Tab-separated table of C-alpha atoms and ligand atoms in Angstrom:
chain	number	residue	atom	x	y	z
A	1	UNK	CA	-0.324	22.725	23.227
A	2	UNK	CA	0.378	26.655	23.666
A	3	UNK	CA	3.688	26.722	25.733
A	4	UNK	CA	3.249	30.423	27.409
A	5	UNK	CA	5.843	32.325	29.323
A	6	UNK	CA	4.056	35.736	29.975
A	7	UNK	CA	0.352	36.432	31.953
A	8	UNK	CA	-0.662	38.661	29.380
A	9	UNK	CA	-0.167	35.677	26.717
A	10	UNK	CA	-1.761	33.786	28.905
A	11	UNK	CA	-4.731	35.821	29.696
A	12	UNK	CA	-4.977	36.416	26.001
A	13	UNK	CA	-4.929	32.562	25.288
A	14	UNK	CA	-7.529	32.262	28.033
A	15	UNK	CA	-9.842	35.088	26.397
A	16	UNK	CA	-10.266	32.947	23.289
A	17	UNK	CA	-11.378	30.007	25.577
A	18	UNK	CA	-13.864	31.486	27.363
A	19	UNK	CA	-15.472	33.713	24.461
A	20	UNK	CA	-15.926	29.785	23.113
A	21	UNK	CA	-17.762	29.264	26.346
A	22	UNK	CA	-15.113	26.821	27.050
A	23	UNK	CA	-14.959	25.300	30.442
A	24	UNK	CA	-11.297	25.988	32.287
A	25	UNK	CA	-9.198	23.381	34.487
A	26	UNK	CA	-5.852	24.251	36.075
A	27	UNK	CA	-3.511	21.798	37.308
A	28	UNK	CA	-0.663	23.873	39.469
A	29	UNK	CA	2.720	21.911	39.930
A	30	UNK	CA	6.419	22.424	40.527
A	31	UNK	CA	7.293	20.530	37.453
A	32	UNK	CA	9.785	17.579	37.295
A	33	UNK	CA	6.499	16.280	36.272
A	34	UNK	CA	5.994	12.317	36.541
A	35	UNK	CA	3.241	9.915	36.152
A	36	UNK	CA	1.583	11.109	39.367
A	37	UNK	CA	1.350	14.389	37.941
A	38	UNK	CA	-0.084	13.488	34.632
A	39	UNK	CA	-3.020	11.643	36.697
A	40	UNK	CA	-4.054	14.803	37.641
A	41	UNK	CA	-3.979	16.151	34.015
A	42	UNK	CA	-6.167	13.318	33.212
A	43	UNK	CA	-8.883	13.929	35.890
A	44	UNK	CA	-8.655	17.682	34.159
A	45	UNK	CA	-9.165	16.716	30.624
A	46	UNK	CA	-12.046	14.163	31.911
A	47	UNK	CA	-14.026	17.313	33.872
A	48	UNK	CA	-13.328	20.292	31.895
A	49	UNK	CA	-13.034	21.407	28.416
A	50	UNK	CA	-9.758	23.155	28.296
A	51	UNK	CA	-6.393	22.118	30.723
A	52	UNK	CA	-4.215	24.561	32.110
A	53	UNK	CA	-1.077	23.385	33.608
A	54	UNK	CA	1.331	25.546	35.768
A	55	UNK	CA	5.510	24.800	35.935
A	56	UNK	CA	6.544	27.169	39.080
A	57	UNK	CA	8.787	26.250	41.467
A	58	UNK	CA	7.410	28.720	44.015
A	59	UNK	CA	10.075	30.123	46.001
A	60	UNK	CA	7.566	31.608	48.768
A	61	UNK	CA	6.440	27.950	49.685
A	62	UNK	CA	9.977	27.138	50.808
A	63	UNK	CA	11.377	27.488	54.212
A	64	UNK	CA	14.750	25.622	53.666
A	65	UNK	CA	16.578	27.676	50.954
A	66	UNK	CA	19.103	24.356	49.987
A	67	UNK	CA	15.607	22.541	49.352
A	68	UNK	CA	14.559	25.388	47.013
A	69	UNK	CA	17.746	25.460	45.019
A	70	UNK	CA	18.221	21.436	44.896
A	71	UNK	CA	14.120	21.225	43.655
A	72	UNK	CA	14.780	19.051	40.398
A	73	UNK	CA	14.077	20.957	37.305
A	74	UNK	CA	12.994	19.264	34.101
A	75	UNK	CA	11.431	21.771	31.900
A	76	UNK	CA	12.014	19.790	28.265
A	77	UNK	CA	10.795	16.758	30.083
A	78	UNK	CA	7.628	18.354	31.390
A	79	UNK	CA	7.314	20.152	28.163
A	80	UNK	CA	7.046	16.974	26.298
A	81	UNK	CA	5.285	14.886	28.752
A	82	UNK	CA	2.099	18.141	29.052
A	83	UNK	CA	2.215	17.414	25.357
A	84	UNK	CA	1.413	14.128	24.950
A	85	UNK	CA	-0.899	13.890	28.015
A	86	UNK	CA	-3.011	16.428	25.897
A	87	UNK	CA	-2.720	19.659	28.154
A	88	UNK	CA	-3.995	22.358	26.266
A	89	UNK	CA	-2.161	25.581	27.634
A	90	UNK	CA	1.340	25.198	29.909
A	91	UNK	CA	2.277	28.038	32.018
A	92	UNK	CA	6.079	28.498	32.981
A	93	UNK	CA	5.845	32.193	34.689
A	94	UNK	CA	8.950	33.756	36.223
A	95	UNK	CA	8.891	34.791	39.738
A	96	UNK	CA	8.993	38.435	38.980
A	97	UNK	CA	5.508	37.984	36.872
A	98	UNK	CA	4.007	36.116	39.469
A	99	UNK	CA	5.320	38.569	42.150
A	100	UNK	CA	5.183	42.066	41.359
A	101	UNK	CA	6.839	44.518	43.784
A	102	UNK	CA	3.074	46.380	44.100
A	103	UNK	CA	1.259	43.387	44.946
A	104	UNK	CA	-0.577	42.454	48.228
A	105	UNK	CA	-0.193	39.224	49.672
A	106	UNK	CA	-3.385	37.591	50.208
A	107	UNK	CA	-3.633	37.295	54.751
A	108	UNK	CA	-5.688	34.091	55.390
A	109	UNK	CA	-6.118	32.937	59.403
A	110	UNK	CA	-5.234	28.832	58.524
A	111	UNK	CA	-5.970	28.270	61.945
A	112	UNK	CA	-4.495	24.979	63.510
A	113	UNK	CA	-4.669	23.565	59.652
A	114	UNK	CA	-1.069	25.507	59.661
A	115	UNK	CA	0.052	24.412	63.199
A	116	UNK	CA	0.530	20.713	62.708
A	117	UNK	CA	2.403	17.948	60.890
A	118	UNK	CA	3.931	20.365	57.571
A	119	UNK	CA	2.324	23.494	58.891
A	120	UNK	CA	5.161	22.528	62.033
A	121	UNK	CA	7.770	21.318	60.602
A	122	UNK	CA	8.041	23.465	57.659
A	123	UNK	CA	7.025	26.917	59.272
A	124	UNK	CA	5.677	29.780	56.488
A	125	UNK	CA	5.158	26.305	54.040
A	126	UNK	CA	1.269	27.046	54.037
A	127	UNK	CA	1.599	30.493	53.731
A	128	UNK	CA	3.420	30.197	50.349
A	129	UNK	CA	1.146	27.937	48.950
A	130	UNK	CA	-1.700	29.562	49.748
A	131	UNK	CA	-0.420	32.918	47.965
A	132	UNK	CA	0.887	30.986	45.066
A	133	UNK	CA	-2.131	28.974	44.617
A	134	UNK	CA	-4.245	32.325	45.320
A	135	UNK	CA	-2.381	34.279	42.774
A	136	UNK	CA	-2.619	31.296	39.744
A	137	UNK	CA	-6.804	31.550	40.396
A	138	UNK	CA	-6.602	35.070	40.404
A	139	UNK	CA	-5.055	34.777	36.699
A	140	UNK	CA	-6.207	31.385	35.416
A	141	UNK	CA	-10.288	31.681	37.067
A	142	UNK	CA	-10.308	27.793	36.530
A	143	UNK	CA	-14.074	26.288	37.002
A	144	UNK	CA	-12.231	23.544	38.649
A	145	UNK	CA	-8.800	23.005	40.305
A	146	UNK	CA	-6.915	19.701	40.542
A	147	UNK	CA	-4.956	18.486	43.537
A	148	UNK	CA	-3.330	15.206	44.678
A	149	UNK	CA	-4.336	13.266	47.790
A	150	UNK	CA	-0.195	12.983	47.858
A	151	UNK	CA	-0.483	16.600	49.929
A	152	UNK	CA	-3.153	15.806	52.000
A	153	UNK	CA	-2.880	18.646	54.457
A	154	UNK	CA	-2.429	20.898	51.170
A	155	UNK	CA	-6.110	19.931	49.845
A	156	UNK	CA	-6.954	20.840	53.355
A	157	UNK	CA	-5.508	24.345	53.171
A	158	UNK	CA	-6.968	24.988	49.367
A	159	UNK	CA	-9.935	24.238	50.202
A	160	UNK	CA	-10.162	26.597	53.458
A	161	UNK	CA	-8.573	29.079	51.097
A	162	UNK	CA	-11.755	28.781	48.628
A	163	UNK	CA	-14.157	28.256	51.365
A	164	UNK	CA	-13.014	31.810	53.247
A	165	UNK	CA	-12.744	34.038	50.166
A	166	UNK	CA	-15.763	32.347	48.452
A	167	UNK	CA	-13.429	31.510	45.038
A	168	UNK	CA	-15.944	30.850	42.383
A	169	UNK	CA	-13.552	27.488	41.940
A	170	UNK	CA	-14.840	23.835	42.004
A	171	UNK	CA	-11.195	21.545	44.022
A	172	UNK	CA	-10.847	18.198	43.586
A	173	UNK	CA	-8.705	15.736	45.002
A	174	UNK	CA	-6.899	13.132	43.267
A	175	UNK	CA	-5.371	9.898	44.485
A	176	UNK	CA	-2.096	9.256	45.180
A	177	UNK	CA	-0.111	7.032	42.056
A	178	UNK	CA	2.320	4.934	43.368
A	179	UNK	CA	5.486	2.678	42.042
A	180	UNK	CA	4.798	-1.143	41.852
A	181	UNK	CA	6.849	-0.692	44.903
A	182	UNK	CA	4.494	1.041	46.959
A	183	UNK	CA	5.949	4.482	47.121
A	184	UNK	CA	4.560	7.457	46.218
A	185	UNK	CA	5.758	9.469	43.277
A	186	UNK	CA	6.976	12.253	43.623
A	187	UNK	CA	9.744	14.874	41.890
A	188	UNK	CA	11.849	14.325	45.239
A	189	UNK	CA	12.308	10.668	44.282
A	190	UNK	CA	14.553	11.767	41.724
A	191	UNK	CA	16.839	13.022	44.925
A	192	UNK	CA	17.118	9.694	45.765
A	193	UNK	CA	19.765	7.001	45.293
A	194	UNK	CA	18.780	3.418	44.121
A	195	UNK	CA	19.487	2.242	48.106
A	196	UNK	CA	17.693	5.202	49.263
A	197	UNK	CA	14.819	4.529	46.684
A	198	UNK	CA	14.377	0.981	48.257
A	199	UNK	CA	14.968	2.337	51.776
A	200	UNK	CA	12.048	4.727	51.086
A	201	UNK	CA	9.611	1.692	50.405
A	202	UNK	CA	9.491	1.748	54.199
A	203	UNK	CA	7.149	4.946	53.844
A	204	UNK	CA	4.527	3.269	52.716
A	205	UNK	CA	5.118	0.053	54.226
A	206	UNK	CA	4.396	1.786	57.497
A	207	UNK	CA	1.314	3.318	56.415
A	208	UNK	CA	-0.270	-0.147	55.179
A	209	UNK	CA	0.813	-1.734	58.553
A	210	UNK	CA	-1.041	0.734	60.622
A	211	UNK	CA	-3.727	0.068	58.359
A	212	UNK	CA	-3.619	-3.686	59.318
A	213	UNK	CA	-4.014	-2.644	63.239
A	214	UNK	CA	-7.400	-0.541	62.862
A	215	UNK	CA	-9.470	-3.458	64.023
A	216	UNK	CA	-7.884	-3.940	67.331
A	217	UNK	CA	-6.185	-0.770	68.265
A	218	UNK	CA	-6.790	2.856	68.968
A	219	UNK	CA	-4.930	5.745	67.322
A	220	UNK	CA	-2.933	6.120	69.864
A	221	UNK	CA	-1.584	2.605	69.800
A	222	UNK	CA	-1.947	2.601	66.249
A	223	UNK	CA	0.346	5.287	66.121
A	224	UNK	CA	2.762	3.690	68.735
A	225	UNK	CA	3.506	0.633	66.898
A	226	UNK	CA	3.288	2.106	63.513
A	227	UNK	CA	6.165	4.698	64.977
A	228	UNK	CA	7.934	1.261	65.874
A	229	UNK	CA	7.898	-0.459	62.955
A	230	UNK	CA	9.245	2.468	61.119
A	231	UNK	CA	12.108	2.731	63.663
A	232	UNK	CA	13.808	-0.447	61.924
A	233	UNK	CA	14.616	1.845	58.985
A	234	UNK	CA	17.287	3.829	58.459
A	235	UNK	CA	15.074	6.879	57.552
A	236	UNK	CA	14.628	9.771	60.435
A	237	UNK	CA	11.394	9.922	61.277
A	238	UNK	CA	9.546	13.500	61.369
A	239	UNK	CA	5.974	12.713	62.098
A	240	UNK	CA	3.826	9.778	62.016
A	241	UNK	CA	0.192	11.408	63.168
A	242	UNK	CA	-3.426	10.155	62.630
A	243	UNK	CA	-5.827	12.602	61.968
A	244	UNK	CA	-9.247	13.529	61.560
A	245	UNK	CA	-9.565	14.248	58.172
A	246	UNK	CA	-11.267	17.549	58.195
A	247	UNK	CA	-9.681	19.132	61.060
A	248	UNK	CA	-6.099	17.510	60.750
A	249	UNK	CA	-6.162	17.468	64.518
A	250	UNK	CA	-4.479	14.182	65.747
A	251	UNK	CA	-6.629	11.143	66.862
A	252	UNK	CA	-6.571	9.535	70.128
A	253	UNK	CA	-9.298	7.249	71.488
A	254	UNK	CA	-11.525	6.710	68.687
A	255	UNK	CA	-11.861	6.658	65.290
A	256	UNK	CA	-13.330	8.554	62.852
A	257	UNK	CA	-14.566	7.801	59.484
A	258	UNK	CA	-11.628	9.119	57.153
A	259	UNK	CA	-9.181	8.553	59.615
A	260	UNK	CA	-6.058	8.950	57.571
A	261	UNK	CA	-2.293	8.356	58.839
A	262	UNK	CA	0.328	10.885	57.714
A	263	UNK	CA	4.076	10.401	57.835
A	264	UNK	CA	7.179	12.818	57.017
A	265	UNK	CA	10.590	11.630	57.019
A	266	UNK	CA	14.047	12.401	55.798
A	267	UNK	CA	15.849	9.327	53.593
A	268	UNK	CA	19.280	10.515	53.278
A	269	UNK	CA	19.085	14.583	52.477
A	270	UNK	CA	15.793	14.216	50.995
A	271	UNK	CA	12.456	14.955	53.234
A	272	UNK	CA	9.304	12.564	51.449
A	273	UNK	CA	5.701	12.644	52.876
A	274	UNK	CA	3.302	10.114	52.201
A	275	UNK	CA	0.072	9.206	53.404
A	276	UNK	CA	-3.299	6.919	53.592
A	277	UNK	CA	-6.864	6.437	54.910
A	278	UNK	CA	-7.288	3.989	57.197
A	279	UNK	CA	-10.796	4.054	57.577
A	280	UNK	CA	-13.197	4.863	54.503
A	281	UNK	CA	-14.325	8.390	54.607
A	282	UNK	CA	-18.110	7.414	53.848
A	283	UNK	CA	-18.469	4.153	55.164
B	301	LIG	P1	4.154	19.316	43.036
B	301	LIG	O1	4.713	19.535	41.681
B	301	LIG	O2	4.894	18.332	43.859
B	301	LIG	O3	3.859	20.615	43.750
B	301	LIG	O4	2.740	18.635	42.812
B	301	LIG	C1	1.771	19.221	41.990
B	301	LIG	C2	0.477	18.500	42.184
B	301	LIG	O5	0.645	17.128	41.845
B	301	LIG	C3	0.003	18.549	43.648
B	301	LIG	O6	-1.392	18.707	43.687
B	301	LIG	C4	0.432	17.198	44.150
B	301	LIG	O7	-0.352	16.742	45.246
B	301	LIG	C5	0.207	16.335	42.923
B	301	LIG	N1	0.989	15.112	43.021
B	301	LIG	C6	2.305	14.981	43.294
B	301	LIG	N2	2.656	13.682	43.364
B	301	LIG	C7	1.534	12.963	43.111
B	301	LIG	C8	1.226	11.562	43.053
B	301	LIG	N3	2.149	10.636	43.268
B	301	LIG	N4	-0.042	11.195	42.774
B	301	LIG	C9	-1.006	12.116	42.573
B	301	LIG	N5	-0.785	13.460	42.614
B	301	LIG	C10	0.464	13.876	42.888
């Protein structure tokens, strides 16, 4: 595995690729890599010919500035664990690289995608990603781009993002890996003490009881009782919303295939988002 700091390393790395006619796939993370992570690296290996991994913690994405500086960092770890999972190129820019002075941000309308559920409660959030995530295709021109189903609303924006500007870029989700336990994994859970680890098994408890009520309730009750049964937690709820899965925009009366159920809350310090389908997108 080439372990680049620099874009003009990496551009030069990526030269020799694609003079082999060598397919590219990118895989963009925060690092404090786990499991979850390496899924995606999988699905990339599977689909293209070469994997490109990114370790940024991007500072633009972040709208809380103690949530930037307690992100975990783990660069040996992910180091190591890109290595074995057969990534071919890892990318660890610095911010000044990735952000010249000079540049242009990229101005995208997100449209009520950036209004709800993280687009609320984390104002600016979407605005980051989308100029991060714009600025690694601009350098990496991955054929295809991997993304987990864990940021649901962020495989919404991406793919707005490709669909305005046309990117020549082929995104696909991934699902969500999980603990035996049920919770999603994520870098955050390293936040987390062992009582708050347990206490955040209520996340996704949640989300599989509202999945039990499809059959006899609307979204709108669904959502009532699901907001309920989380309530016996200790967690602090942010959001609990159903959506329609292509518009994000909150369900009421009926349902809609792809129906998914998203939830935000805060156990202890740290804020977790999970979510899951509760009806099958193609039935
Ligand atoms: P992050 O480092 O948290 O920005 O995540 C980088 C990528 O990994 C994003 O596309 C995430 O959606 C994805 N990801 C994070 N956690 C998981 C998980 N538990 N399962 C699948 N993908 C994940």
């Amino acid at each position: 595995m080439k372990i680049i700091k620099s874009i003009s390393a990496l551009l030069e790395a990526l030269d020799l690729e694609r003079n082999l006619d060598k397919s590219i796939g990118f895989v963009p993370t925060m690092g404090a890599l786990h499991e979850g992570h390496m899924a995606l690296i999988e699905h990339a290996k599977a689909k293209a010919d070469v994997v490109v991994a990114s370790v940024f913690v991007n500072p633009t994405q972040f709208n809380n500035s103690a949530d930037l500086t307690l992100y975990p960092r783990t660069p040996e770890n992910d180091t190591k664990l890109l290595e074995t999972h057969g990534c071919d190129i890892a990318f660890f820019p610095t911010v000044d690289e990735m952000y010249p002075e000079e540049r242009e941000t990229v101005a995208i309308d997100l449209g009520p995608l950036e209004t709800v559920m993280e687009g609320k409660f984390r104002p600016g959030h979407f605005t980051g990603v989308v100029q991060v995530v714009h600025r690694f295709f601009e350098l990496v021109r991955p054929e295809f781009a991997f993304f987990g189903q864990k940021d649901f609303q962020q495989v919404a924006v991406i793919r707005h993002m490709v669909n305005s500007l046309q990117l020549p870029v082929e995104i696909i989700p991934c699902p969500t890996l999980r603990e035996s336990s049920g919770l999603a994994m994520s870098s955050r859970n390293m936040r987390l003490s062992a009582d708050e680890r347990i206490e955040a098994e209520h996340i996704y408890r949640t989300l599989s009881y509202a999945k039990t009520l499809v059959s006899n309730h609307s979204p709108t009750e669904v959502t009532e009782l699901a907001t309920r049964f989380f309530a016996t937690s200790s967690m602090e709820l942010e959001y609990f919303s159903i959506v329609n899965p292509d518009t994000l925009m909150p369900l009421t009366d009926n349902w809609v295939n792809g129906a998914t159920a998203c939830i935000a809350a805060y156990c202890g310090e740290v804020r977790l988002i999970d979510n899951q389908e509760l009806i099958p997108y193609s039935l």
